[in-house]
Tab-separated table of C-alpha atoms in Angstrom:
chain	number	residue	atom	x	y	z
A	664	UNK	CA	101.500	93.635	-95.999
A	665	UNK	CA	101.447	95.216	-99.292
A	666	UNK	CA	102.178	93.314	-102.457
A	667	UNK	CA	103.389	96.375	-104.227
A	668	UNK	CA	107.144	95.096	-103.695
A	669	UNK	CA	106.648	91.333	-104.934
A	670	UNK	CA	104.553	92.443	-108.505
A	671	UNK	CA	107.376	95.214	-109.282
A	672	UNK	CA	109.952	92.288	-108.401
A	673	UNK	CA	108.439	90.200	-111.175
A	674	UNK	CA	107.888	93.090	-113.221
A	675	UNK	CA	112.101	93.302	-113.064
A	676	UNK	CA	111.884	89.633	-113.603
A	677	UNK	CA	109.685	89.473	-116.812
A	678	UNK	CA	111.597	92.691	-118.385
A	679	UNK	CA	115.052	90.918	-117.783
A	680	UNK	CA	113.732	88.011	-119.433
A	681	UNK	CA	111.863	89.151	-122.553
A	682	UNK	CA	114.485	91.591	-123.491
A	683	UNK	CA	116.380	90.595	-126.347
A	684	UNK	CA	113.902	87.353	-126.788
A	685	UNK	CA	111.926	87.744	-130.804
A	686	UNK	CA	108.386	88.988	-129.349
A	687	UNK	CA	106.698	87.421	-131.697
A	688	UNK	CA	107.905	83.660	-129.647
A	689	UNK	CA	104.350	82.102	-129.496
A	690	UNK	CA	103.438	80.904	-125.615
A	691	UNK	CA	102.111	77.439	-125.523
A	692	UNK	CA	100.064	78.113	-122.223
A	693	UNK	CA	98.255	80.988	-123.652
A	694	UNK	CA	97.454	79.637	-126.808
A	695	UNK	CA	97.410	82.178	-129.588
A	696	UNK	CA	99.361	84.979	-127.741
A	697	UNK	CA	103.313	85.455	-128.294
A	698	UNK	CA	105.589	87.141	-125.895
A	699	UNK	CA	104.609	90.401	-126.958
A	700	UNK	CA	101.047	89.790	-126.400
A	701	UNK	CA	101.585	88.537	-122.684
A	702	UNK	CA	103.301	91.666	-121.728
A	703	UNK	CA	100.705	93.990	-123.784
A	704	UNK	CA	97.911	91.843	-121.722
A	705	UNK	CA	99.756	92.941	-118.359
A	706	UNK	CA	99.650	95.804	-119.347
A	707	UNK	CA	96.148	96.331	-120.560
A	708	UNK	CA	95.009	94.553	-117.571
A	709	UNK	CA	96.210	97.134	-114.937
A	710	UNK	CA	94.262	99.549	-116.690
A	711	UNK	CA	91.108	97.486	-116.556
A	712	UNK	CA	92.152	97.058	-112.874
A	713	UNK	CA	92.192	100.367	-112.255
A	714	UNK	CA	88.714	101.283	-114.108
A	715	UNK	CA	87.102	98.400	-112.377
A	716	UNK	CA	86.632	96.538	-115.895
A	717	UNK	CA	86.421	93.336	-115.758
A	718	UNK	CA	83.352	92.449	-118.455
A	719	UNK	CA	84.462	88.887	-120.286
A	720	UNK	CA	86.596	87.924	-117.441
A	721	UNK	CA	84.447	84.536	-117.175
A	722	UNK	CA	84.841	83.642	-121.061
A	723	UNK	CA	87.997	85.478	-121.786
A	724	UNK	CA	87.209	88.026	-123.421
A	725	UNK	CA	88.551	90.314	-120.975
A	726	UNK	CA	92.132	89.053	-121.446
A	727	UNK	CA	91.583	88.740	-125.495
A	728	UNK	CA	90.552	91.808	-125.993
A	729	UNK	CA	93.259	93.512	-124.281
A	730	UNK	CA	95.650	91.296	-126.487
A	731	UNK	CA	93.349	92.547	-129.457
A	732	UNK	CA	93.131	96.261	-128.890
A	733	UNK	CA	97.070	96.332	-129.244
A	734	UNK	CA	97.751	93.960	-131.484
A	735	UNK	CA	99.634	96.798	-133.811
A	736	UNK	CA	102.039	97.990	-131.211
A	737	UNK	CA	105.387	97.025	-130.818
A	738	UNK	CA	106.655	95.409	-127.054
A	739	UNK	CA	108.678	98.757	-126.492
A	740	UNK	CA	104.497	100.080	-126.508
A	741	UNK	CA	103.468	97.053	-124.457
A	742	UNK	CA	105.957	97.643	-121.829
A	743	UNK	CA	106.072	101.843	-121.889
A	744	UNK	CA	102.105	101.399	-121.328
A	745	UNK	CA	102.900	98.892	-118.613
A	746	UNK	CA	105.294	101.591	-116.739
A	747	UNK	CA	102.123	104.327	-117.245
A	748	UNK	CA	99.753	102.096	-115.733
A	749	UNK	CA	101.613	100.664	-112.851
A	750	UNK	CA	101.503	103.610	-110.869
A	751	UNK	CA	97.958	104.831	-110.874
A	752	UNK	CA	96.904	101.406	-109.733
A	753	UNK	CA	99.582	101.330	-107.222
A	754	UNK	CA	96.847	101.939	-104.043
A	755	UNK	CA	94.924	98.957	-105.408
A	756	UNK	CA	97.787	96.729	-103.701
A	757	UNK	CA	96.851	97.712	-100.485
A	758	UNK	CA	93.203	96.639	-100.746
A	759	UNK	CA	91.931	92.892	-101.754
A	760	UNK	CA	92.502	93.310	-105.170
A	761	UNK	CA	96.457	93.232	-104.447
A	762	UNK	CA	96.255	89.392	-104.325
A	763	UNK	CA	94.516	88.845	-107.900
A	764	UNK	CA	97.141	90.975	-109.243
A	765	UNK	CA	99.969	89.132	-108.095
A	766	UNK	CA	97.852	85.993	-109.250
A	767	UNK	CA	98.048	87.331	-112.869
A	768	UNK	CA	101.627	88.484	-112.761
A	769	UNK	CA	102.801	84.966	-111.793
A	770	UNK	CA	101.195	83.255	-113.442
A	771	UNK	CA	102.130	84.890	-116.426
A	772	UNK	CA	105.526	85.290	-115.526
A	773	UNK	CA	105.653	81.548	-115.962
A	774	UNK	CA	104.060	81.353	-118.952
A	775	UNK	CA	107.005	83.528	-120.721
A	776	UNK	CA	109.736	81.772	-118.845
A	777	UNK	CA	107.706	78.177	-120.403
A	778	UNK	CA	107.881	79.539	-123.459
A	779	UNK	CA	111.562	81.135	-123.886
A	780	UNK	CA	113.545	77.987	-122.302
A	781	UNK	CA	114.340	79.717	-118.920
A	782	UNK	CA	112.634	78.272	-116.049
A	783	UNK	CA	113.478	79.577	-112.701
A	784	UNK	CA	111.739	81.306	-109.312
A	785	UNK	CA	109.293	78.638	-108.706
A	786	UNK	CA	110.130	78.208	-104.761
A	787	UNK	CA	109.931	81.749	-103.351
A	788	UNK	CA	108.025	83.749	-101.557
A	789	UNK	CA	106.209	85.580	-104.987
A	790	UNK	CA	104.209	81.722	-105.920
A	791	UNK	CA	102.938	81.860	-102.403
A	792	UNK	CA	101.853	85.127	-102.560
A	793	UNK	CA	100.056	84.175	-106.167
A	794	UNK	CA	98.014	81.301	-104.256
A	795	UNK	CA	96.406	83.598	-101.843
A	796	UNK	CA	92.958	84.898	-103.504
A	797	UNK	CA	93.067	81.685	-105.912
A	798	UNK	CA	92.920	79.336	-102.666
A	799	UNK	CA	89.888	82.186	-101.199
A	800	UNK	CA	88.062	81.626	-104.347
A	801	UNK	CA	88.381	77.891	-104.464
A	802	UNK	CA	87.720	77.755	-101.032
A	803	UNK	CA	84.537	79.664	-101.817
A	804	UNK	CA	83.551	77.821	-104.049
A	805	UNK	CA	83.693	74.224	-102.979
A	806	UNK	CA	81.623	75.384	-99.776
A	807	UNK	CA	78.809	76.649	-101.665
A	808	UNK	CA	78.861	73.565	-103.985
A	809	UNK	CA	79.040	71.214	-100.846
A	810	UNK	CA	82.263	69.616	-102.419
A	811	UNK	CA	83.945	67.697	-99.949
A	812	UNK	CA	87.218	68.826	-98.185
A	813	UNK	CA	90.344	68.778	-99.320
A	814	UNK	CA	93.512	68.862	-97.358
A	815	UNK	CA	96.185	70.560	-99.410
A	816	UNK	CA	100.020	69.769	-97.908
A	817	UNK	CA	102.431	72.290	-99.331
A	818	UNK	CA	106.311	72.538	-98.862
A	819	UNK	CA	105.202	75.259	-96.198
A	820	UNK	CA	102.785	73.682	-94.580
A	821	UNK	CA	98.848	72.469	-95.171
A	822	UNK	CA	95.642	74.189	-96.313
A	823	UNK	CA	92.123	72.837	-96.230
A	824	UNK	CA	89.393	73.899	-98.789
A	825	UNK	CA	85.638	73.429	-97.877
A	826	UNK	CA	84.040	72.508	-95.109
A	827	UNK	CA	84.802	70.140	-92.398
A	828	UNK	CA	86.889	67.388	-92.438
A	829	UNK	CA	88.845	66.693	-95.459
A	830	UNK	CA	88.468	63.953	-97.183
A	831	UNK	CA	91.040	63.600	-98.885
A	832	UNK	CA	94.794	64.964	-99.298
A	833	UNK	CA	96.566	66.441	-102.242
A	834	UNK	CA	100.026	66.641	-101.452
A	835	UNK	CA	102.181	68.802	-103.980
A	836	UNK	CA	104.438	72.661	-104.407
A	837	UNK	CA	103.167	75.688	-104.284
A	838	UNK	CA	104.133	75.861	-108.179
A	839	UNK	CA	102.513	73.047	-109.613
A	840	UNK	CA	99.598	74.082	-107.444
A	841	UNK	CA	99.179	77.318	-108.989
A	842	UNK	CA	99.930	75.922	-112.755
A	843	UNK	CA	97.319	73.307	-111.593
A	844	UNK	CA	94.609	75.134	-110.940
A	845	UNK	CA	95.375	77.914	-113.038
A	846	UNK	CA	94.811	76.293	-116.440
A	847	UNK	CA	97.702	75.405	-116.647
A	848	UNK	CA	97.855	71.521	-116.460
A	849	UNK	CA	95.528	69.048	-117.806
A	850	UNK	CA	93.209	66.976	-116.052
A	851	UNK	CA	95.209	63.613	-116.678
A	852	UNK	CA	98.514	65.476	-115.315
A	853	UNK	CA	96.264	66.728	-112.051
A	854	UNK	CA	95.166	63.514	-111.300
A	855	UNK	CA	98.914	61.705	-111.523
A	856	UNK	CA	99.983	64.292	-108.448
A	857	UNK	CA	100.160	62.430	-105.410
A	858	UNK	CA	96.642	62.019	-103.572
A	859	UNK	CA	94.706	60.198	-100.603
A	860	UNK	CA	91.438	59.326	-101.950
A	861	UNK	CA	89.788	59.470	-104.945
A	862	UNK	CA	91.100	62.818	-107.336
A	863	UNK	CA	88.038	62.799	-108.993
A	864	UNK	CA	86.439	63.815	-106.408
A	865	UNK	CA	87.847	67.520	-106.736
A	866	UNK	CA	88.935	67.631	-110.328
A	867	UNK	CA	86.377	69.966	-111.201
A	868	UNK	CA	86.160	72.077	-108.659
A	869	UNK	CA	90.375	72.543	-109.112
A	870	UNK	CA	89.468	74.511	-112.171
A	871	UNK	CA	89.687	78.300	-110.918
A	872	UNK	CA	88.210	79.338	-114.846
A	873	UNK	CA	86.121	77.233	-115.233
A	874	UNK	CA	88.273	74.020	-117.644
A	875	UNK	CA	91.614	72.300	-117.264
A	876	UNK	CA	93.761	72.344	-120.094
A	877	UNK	CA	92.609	69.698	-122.914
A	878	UNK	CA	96.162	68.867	-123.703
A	879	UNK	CA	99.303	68.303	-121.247
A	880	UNK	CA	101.346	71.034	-120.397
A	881	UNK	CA	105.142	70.457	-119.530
A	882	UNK	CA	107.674	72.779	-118.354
């Protein structure tokens, strides 16, 4: 199924909320970046999507220099260039690159509603859909490291990551999942979720870029 419909539903979601916020409202969990910059990074990025561009991903660069490049334009710019870029990338939601953009959407989404006061649409169907390549990669990942496995028990149901039988359990929400291993959380917060066995075990193989966040992140 495509994800075409859940991106332009947070699309909707982030417009309602920045609109009227001061765009210059720095967001703690991108540090450096205010609203403005967020949205002009969305937008950016769908372009990069859509020319395959994806140099500095790794180090973040890619995401900085988006930020960078449009540093001068107002959020009206950030979110008309948003609207011109949707729709040429619109056949990449069909293909396996649908999944990382509804990763980045999210996630962002979340950032913005951290930062303005107005939490909200953590349980629906959108976070679950934002898990999907994260979880692939993960999963990826720990098998080629020869991490062991991890059971992962979710509201709607359980996943394992690695190979063979977990061992150990991480039981949490779909949200704090995704802030988790999103950079979004520190290490200290990660381990205080509730686990069977030994966290870590997995801590550093939770990191989908690479780090946790030095500092604790509330919202």
């Amino acid at each position: 199924m495509t994800n075409a419909p859940h991106y332009d539903a947070a699309k909707e979601r982030i417009t309602a909320l920045v609109s009227g916020a001061d765009p210059r409202t720095p967001v703690a969990a991108t540090p450096g970046w205010s609203v403005k910059d967020v949205v002009a990074h969305l937008a950016g990025g769908l372009r990069d999507f859509a020319d395959r561009r994806f140099d500095g991903v790794e180090s973040g660069e890619w995401g900085e220099r988006q930020v960078r490049d449009r540093r001068d334009n107002s959020l009206a710019d950030a979110f008309a260039e948003w609207d011109a870029n949707l729709e040429p990338t619109r056949p990449l939601f069909d293909t396996p690159m649908g999944p990382v953009l509804m990763a980045e959407v999210i996630a962002h989404e979340h950032d913005l509603r951290a930062a303005l006061g107005v939490p909200g649409a953590r349980d629906g169907v959108e976070v679950r859909a934002a898990l999907v390549r994260p979880l692939q990669q993960l999963d990826q990942r720990m098998r080629e490291n020869d991490v062991p496995a991890l059971r992962i028990t979710l509201e709607h149901g359980d996943r394992v990551l690695g190979h063979g039988e977990p061992a150990g359990t991480l039981r949490t929400t779909s949200f704090e999942l995704m802030r988790a291993i999103g950079g979004r959380r520190s290490a200290d917060q990660i381990k205080a979720l509730d686990w069977d066995g030994d966290p870590d075990v997995w801590i550093a193989a939770l990191a989908l870029f690479g780090r946790h966040r030095p500092e604790p992140f509330e919202e």
